[in-house]
Amino acid sequence: MIYITGDTHGDFLRFNTSAFPEQRQMTKDDCVIICGDFGGVWRRRANPDENYWLNWLSNEKSFTTLFVDGNHENFARLNSDEFEIVDFCG
């Protein structure tokens, strides 16, 4: 299954189970795509709050989180070697 949303701007509460109960049936084979303005990598440097939400989305949620960057992103960090670029689904 694929779910699509956009413009989270770093506010990921829409992915808690009360707002998004469908995830209870999802696995890592299911994807949530955030289309633009992800906002999870915003500050100049990583910090505990940001790390918490990135870990929550990538390791604690039952689904795979993907995002497409938007015009409100920290491109200096996204384009640095801080984050690994991986081939996804060919």
mmCIF file of N, CA and C in Angstrom:
data_model
loop_
_atom_site.group_PDB
_atom_site.id
_atom_site.type_symbol
_atom_site.label_atom_id
_atom_site.label_comp_id
_atom_site.label_asym_id
_atom_site.label_seq_id
_atom_site.Cartn_x
_atom_site.Cartn_y
_atom_site.Cartn_z
ATOM 1 N N MET A 1 0.845 -1.165 0.000
ATOM 2 C CA MET A 1 0.000 0.000 0.000
ATOM 3 C C MET A 1 0.894 1.233 0.000
ATOM 4 N N ILE A 2 0.443 2.293 -0.643
ATOM 5 C CA ILE A 2 1.159 3.562 -0.671
ATOM 6 C C ILE A 2 0.206 4.656 -0.198
ATOM 7 N N TYR A 3 0.654 5.426 0.769
ATOM 8 C CA TYR A 3 -0.082 6.593 1.253
ATOM 9 C C TYR A 3 0.744 7.820 0.916
ATOM 10 N N ILE A 4 0.073 8.896 0.536
ATOM 11 C CA ILE A 4 0.763 10.127 0.134
ATOM 12 C C ILE A 4 0.208 11.300 0.925
ATOM 13 N N THR A 5 1.115 12.123 1.412
ATOM 14 C CA THR A 5 0.741 13.351 2.112
ATOM 15 C C THR A 5 1.770 14.408 1.730
ATOM 16 N N GLY A 6 1.626 15.587 2.253
ATOM 17 C CA GLY A 6 2.589 16.635 1.940
ATOM 18 C C GLY A 6 2.682 17.667 3.032
ATOM 19 N N ASP A 7 3.700 18.495 2.907
ATOM 20 C CA ASP A 7 3.863 19.668 3.765
ATOM 21 C C ASP A 7 3.777 19.359 5.248
ATOM 22 N N THR A 8 4.621 18.454 5.725
ATOM 23 C CA THR A 8 4.624 18.191 7.157
ATOM 24 C C THR A 8 5.363 19.293 7.915
ATOM 25 N N HIS A 9 6.309 19.941 7.281
ATOM 26 C CA HIS A 9 7.071 21.037 7.912
ATOM 27 C C HIS A 9 7.593 20.636 9.293
ATOM 28 N N GLY A 10 7.989 19.370 9.435
ATOM 29 C CA GLY A 10 8.552 18.893 10.689
ATOM 30 C C GLY A 10 7.532 18.513 11.744
ATOM 31 N N ASP A 11 6.258 18.613 11.445
ATOM 32 C CA ASP A 11 5.210 18.222 12.395
ATOM 33 C C ASP A 11 4.685 16.852 11.975
ATOM 34 N N PHE A 12 5.136 15.823 12.671
ATOM 35 C CA PHE A 12 4.839 14.455 12.262
ATOM 36 C C PHE A 12 3.717 13.801 13.066
ATOM 37 N N LEU A 13 2.985 14.585 13.821
ATOM 38 C CA LEU A 13 1.914 14.014 14.642
ATOM 39 C C LEU A 13 0.805 13.388 13.808
ATOM 40 N N ARG A 14 0.699 13.751 12.545
ATOM 41 C CA ARG A 14 -0.317 13.113 11.699
ATOM 42 C C ARG A 14 -0.032 11.625 11.494
ATOM 43 N N PHE A 15 1.169 11.185 11.892
ATOM 44 C CA PHE A 15 1.535 9.785 11.748
ATOM 45 C C PHE A 15 1.387 8.993 13.042
ATOM 46 N N ASN A 16 0.758 9.576 14.052
ATOM 47 C CA ASN A 16 0.500 8.761 15.246
ATOM 48 C C ASN A 16 -0.693 7.845 14.942
ATOM 49 N N THR A 17 -0.852 6.837 15.746
ATOM 50 C CA THR A 17 -1.869 5.825 15.423
ATOM 51 C C THR A 17 -3.298 6.335 15.558
ATOM 52 N N SER A 18 -3.533 7.349 16.376
ATOM 53 C CA SER A 18 -4.904 7.866 16.474
ATOM 54 C C SER A 18 -5.297 8.665 15.235
ATOM 55 N N ALA A 19 -4.344 9.364 14.620
ATOM 56 C CA ALA A 19 -4.637 10.131 13.409
ATOM 57 C C ALA A 19 -4.535 9.276 12.149
ATOM 58 N N PHE A 20 -3.762 8.205 12.215
ATOM 59 C CA PHE A 20 -3.490 7.365 11.043
ATOM 60 C C PHE A 20 -3.580 5.899 11.463
ATOM 61 N N PRO A 21 -4.781 5.431 11.805
ATOM 62 C CA PRO A 21 -4.929 4.073 12.339
ATOM 63 C C PRO A 21 -4.616 2.978 11.320
ATOM 64 N N GLU A 22 -4.634 3.299 10.043
ATOM 65 C CA GLU A 22 -4.352 2.300 9.003
ATOM 66 C C GLU A 22 -2.975 1.674 9.179
ATOM 67 N N GLN A 23 -2.062 2.400 9.814
ATOM 68 C CA GLN A 23 -0.702 1.894 9.966
ATOM 69 C C GLN A 23 -0.617 0.643 10.828
ATOM 70 N N ARG A 24 -1.642 0.390 11.603
ATOM 71 C CA ARG A 24 -1.626 -0.817 12.445
ATOM 72 C C ARG A 24 -1.546 -2.089 11.601
ATOM 73 N N GLN A 25 -2.012 -2.009 10.366
ATOM 74 C CA GLN A 25 -1.996 -3.148 9.458
ATOM 75 C C GLN A 25 -0.834 -3.092 8.466
ATOM 76 N N MET A 26 -0.008 -2.053 8.564
ATOM 77 C CA MET A 26 1.061 -1.843 7.580
ATOM 78 C C MET A 26 2.357 -2.531 8.001
ATOM 79 N N THR A 27 3.212 -2.781 7.007
ATOM 80 C CA THR A 27 4.543 -3.336 7.241
ATOM 81 C C THR A 27 5.552 -2.425 6.544
ATOM 82 N N LYS A 28 6.826 -2.733 6.693
ATOM 83 C CA LYS A 28 7.874 -1.945 6.033
ATOM 84 C C LYS A 28 7.775 -2.035 4.512
ATOM 85 N N ASP A 29 6.990 -2.969 3.993
ATOM 86 C CA ASP A 29 6.751 -3.025 2.542
ATOM 87 C C ASP A 29 5.764 -1.957 2.094
ATOM 88 N N ASP A 30 5.053 -1.350 3.027
ATOM 89 C CA ASP A 30 4.117 -0.261 2.735
ATOM 90 C C ASP A 30 4.842 1.070 2.887
ATOM 91 N N CYS A 31 4.476 2.034 2.064
ATOM 92 C CA CYS A 31 5.178 3.316 2.047
ATOM 93 C C CYS A 31 4.252 4.487 2.318
ATOM 94 N N VAL A 32 4.799 5.462 3.045
ATOM 95 C CA VAL A 32 4.181 6.765 3.194
ATOM 96 C C VAL A 32 5.129 7.750 2.528
ATOM 97 N N ILE A 33 4.639 8.476 1.539
ATOM 98 C CA ILE A 33 5.455 9.439 0.808
ATOM 99 C C ILE A 33 5.022 10.845 1.207
ATOM 100 N N ILE A 34 5.972 11.626 1.693
ATOM 101 C CA ILE A 34 5.713 13.021 2.039
ATOM 102 C C ILE A 34 6.187 13.852 0.848
ATOM 103 N N CYS A 35 5.251 14.476 0.174
ATOM 104 C CA CYS A 35 5.551 15.209 -1.071
ATOM 105 C C CYS A 35 5.796 16.686 -0.771
ATOM 106 N N GLY A 36 7.020 17.035 -0.575
ATOM 107 C CA GLY A 36 7.406 18.425 -0.397
ATOM 108 C C GLY A 36 7.335 18.916 1.022
ATOM 109 N N ASP A 37 8.268 19.789 1.344
ATOM 110 C CA ASP A 37 8.325 20.455 2.646
ATOM 111 C C ASP A 37 8.265 19.469 3.809
ATOM 112 N N PHE A 38 9.164 18.498 3.762
ATOM 113 C CA PHE A 38 9.299 17.480 4.806
ATOM 114 C C PHE A 38 9.641 18.137 6.149
ATOM 115 N N GLY A 39 10.698 18.926 6.186
ATOM 116 C CA GLY A 39 11.047 19.670 7.389
ATOM 117 C C GLY A 39 11.671 18.872 8.509
ATOM 118 N N GLY A 40 11.982 17.629 8.289
ATOM 119 C CA GLY A 40 12.592 16.812 9.341
ATOM 120 C C GLY A 40 14.073 17.049 9.506
ATOM 121 N N VAL A 41 14.678 17.694 8.535
ATOM 122 C CA VAL A 41 16.098 18.043 8.577
ATOM 123 C C VAL A 41 16.138 19.548 8.353
ATOM 124 N N TRP A 42 16.036 20.302 9.435
ATOM 125 C CA TRP A 42 15.860 21.736 9.267
ATOM 126 C C TRP A 42 16.981 22.558 9.877
ATOM 127 N N ARG A 43 17.360 22.232 11.090
ATOM 128 C CA ARG A 43 18.353 23.059 11.780
ATOM 129 C C ARG A 43 19.729 22.947 11.134
ATOM 130 N N ARG A 44 20.615 23.834 11.540
ATOM 131 C CA ARG A 44 21.983 23.831 10.986
ATOM 132 C C ARG A 44 22.706 22.527 11.269
ATOM 133 N N ARG A 45 22.458 21.986 12.464
ATOM 134 C CA ARG A 45 23.083 20.729 12.873
ATOM 135 C C ARG A 45 22.012 19.833 13.481
ATOM 136 N N ALA A 46 22.289 18.554 13.469
ATOM 137 C CA ALA A 46 21.355 17.610 14.104
ATOM 138 C C ALA A 46 21.223 17.959 15.579
ATOM 139 N N ASN A 47 20.048 17.735 16.126
ATOM 140 C CA ASN A 47 19.816 17.985 17.547
ATOM 141 C C ASN A 47 18.908 16.879 18.076
ATOM 142 N N PRO A 48 18.779 16.754 19.394
ATOM 143 C CA PRO A 48 17.997 15.642 19.962
ATOM 144 C C PRO A 48 16.551 15.600 19.487
ATOM 145 N N ASP A 49 15.901 16.742 19.356
ATOM 146 C CA ASP A 49 14.502 16.759 18.920
ATOM 147 C C ASP A 49 14.377 16.235 17.489
ATOM 148 N N GLU A 50 15.208 16.732 16.629
ATOM 149 C CA GLU A 50 15.203 16.283 15.232
ATOM 150 C C GLU A 50 15.542 14.798 15.133
ATOM 151 N N ASN A 51 16.558 14.372 15.876
ATOM 152 C CA ASN A 51 16.946 12.963 15.862
ATOM 153 C C ASN A 51 15.823 12.060 16.361
ATOM 154 N N TYR A 52 15.091 12.535 17.381
ATOM 155 C CA TYR A 52 13.971 11.758 17.891
ATOM 156 C C TYR A 52 12.956 11.481 16.784
ATOM 157 N N TRP A 53 12.528 12.525 16.062
ATOM 158 C CA TRP A 53 11.492 12.359 15.036
ATOM 159 C C TRP A 53 11.989 11.554 13.844
ATOM 160 N N LEU A 54 13.239 11.747 13.446
ATOM 161 C CA LEU A 54 13.776 10.951 12.334
ATOM 162 C C LEU A 54 13.838 9.480 12.720
ATOM 163 N N ASN A 55 14.257 9.193 13.945
ATOM 164 C CA ASN A 55 14.284 7.804 14.416
ATOM 165 C C ASN A 55 12.868 7.239 14.510
ATOM 166 N N TRP A 56 11.938 8.034 15.017
ATOM 167 C CA TRP A 56 10.546 7.591 15.151
ATOM 168 C C TRP A 56 9.975 7.207 13.794
ATOM 169 N N LEU A 57 10.230 8.039 12.786
ATOM 170 C CA LEU A 57 9.706 7.747 11.443
ATOM 171 C C LEU A 57 10.401 6.561 10.795
ATOM 172 N N SER A 58 11.710 6.447 10.986
ATOM 173 C CA SER A 58 12.438 5.405 10.256
ATOM 174 C C SER A 58 12.504 4.069 10.986
ATOM 175 N N ASN A 59 12.502 4.079 12.298
ATOM 176 C CA ASN A 59 12.690 2.827 13.037
ATOM 177 C C ASN A 59 11.488 2.370 13.844
ATOM 178 N N GLU A 60 10.671 3.281 14.295
ATOM 179 C CA GLU A 60 9.565 2.897 15.168
ATOM 180 C C GLU A 60 8.233 2.725 14.455
ATOM 181 N N LYS A 61 8.099 3.308 13.294
ATOM 182 C CA LYS A 61 6.851 3.164 12.547
ATOM 183 C C LYS A 61 6.887 1.848 11.764
ATOM 184 N N SER A 62 5.734 1.269 11.558
ATOM 185 C CA SER A 62 5.647 -0.030 10.882
ATOM 186 C C SER A 62 5.844 0.100 9.371
ATOM 187 N N PHE A 63 5.745 1.295 8.839
ATOM 188 C CA PHE A 63 5.843 1.534 7.394
ATOM 189 C C PHE A 63 7.181 2.177 7.035
ATOM 190 N N THR A 64 7.460 2.251 5.749
ATOM 191 C CA THR A 64 8.644 2.945 5.240
ATOM 192 C C THR A 64 8.261 4.370 4.899
ATOM 193 N N THR A 65 9.027 5.320 5.431
ATOM 194 C CA THR A 65 8.779 6.733 5.167
ATOM 195 C C THR A 65 9.723 7.220 4.081
ATOM 196 N N LEU A 66 9.159 7.849 3.072
ATOM 197 C CA LEU A 66 9.931 8.445 1.976
ATOM 198 C C LEU A 66 9.528 9.909 1.876
ATOM 199 N N PHE A 67 10.437 10.745 1.372
ATOM 200 C CA PHE A 67 10.016 12.122 1.154
ATOM 201 C C PHE A 67 10.678 12.705 -0.076
ATOM 202 N N VAL A 68 9.960 13.635 -0.667
ATOM 203 C CA VAL A 68 10.455 14.431 -1.786
ATOM 204 C C VAL A 68 10.694 15.817 -1.205
ATOM 205 N N ASP A 69 11.896 16.343 -1.403
ATOM 206 C CA ASP A 69 12.151 17.655 -0.823
ATOM 207 C C ASP A 69 11.316 18.731 -1.508
ATOM 208 N N GLY A 70 11.031 19.770 -0.755
ATOM 209 C CA GLY A 70 10.259 20.896 -1.262
ATOM 210 C C GLY A 70 11.091 22.158 -1.211
ATOM 211 N N ASN A 71 10.458 23.279 -1.379
ATOM 212 C CA ASN A 71 11.222 24.526 -1.388
ATOM 213 C C ASN A 71 11.570 25.003 0.017
ATOM 214 N N HIS A 72 11.014 24.404 1.051
ATOM 215 C CA HIS A 72 11.332 24.755 2.436
ATOM 216 C C HIS A 72 12.100 23.612 3.085
ATOM 217 N N GLU A 73 13.330 23.435 2.675
ATOM 218 C CA GLU A 73 14.190 22.384 3.240
ATOM 219 C C GLU A 73 15.558 22.979 3.547
ATOM 220 N N ASN A 74 16.336 22.275 4.343
ATOM 221 C CA ASN A 74 17.713 22.665 4.608
ATOM 222 C C ASN A 74 18.584 21.935 3.589
ATOM 223 N N PHE A 75 18.713 22.523 2.416
ATOM 224 C CA PHE A 75 19.430 21.864 1.329
ATOM 225 C C PHE A 75 20.914 21.701 1.622
ATOM 226 N N ALA A 76 21.484 22.593 2.415
ATOM 227 C CA ALA A 76 22.902 22.440 2.759
ATOM 228 C C ALA A 76 23.129 21.101 3.455
ATOM 229 N N ARG A 77 22.257 20.732 4.376
ATOM 230 C CA ARG A 77 22.400 19.439 5.054
ATOM 231 C C ARG A 77 21.966 18.282 4.171
ATOM 232 N N LEU A 78 20.860 18.438 3.462
ATOM 233 C CA LEU A 78 20.392 17.335 2.615
ATOM 234 C C LEU A 78 21.408 16.974 1.539
ATOM 235 N N ASN A 79 22.124 17.966 1.030
ATOM 236 C CA ASN A 79 23.095 17.728 -0.038
ATOM 237 C C ASN A 79 24.496 17.433 0.484
ATOM 238 N N SER A 80 24.664 17.381 1.797
ATOM 239 C CA SER A 80 25.965 17.056 2.379
ATOM 240 C C SER A 80 26.109 15.533 2.466
ATOM 241 N N ASP A 81 27.236 15.097 2.993
ATOM 242 C CA ASP A 81 27.431 13.649 3.152
ATOM 243 C C ASP A 81 26.865 13.130 4.476
ATOM 244 N N GLU A 82 26.085 13.952 5.172
ATOM 245 C CA GLU A 82 25.461 13.539 6.430
ATOM 246 C C GLU A 82 24.448 12.414 6.224
ATOM 247 N N PHE A 83 23.786 12.428 5.078
ATOM 248 C CA PHE A 83 22.750 11.439 4.801
ATOM 249 C C PHE A 83 23.145 10.601 3.605
ATOM 250 N N GLU A 84 22.995 9.304 3.759
ATOM 251 C CA GLU A 84 23.332 8.361 2.698
ATOM 252 C C GLU A 84 22.245 8.386 1.614
ATOM 253 N N ILE A 85 22.679 8.390 0.385
ATOM 254 C CA ILE A 85 21.744 8.266 -0.750
ATOM 255 C C ILE A 85 21.668 6.790 -1.094
ATOM 256 N N VAL A 86 20.462 6.255 -1.125
ATOM 257 C CA VAL A 86 20.291 4.838 -1.411
ATOM 258 C C VAL A 86 19.370 4.664 -2.617
ATOM 259 N N ASP A 87 19.615 3.615 -3.364
ATOM 260 C CA ASP A 87 18.744 3.264 -4.482
ATOM 261 C C ASP A 87 17.509 2.584 -3.898
ATOM 262 N N PHE A 88 16.351 3.058 -4.259
ATOM 263 C CA PHE A 88 15.117 2.501 -3.712
ATOM 264 C C PHE A 88 14.254 2.003 -4.866
ATOM 265 N N CYS A 89 13.954 0.748 -4.861
ATOM 266 C CA CYS A 89 13.086 0.125 -5.871
ATOM 267 C C CYS A 89 13.595 0.309 -7.290
ATOM 268 N N GLY A 90 14.885 0.286 -7.449
ATOM 269 C CA GLY A 90 15.474 0.370 -8.785
ATOM 270 C C GLY A 90 15.484 1.746 -9.342
#
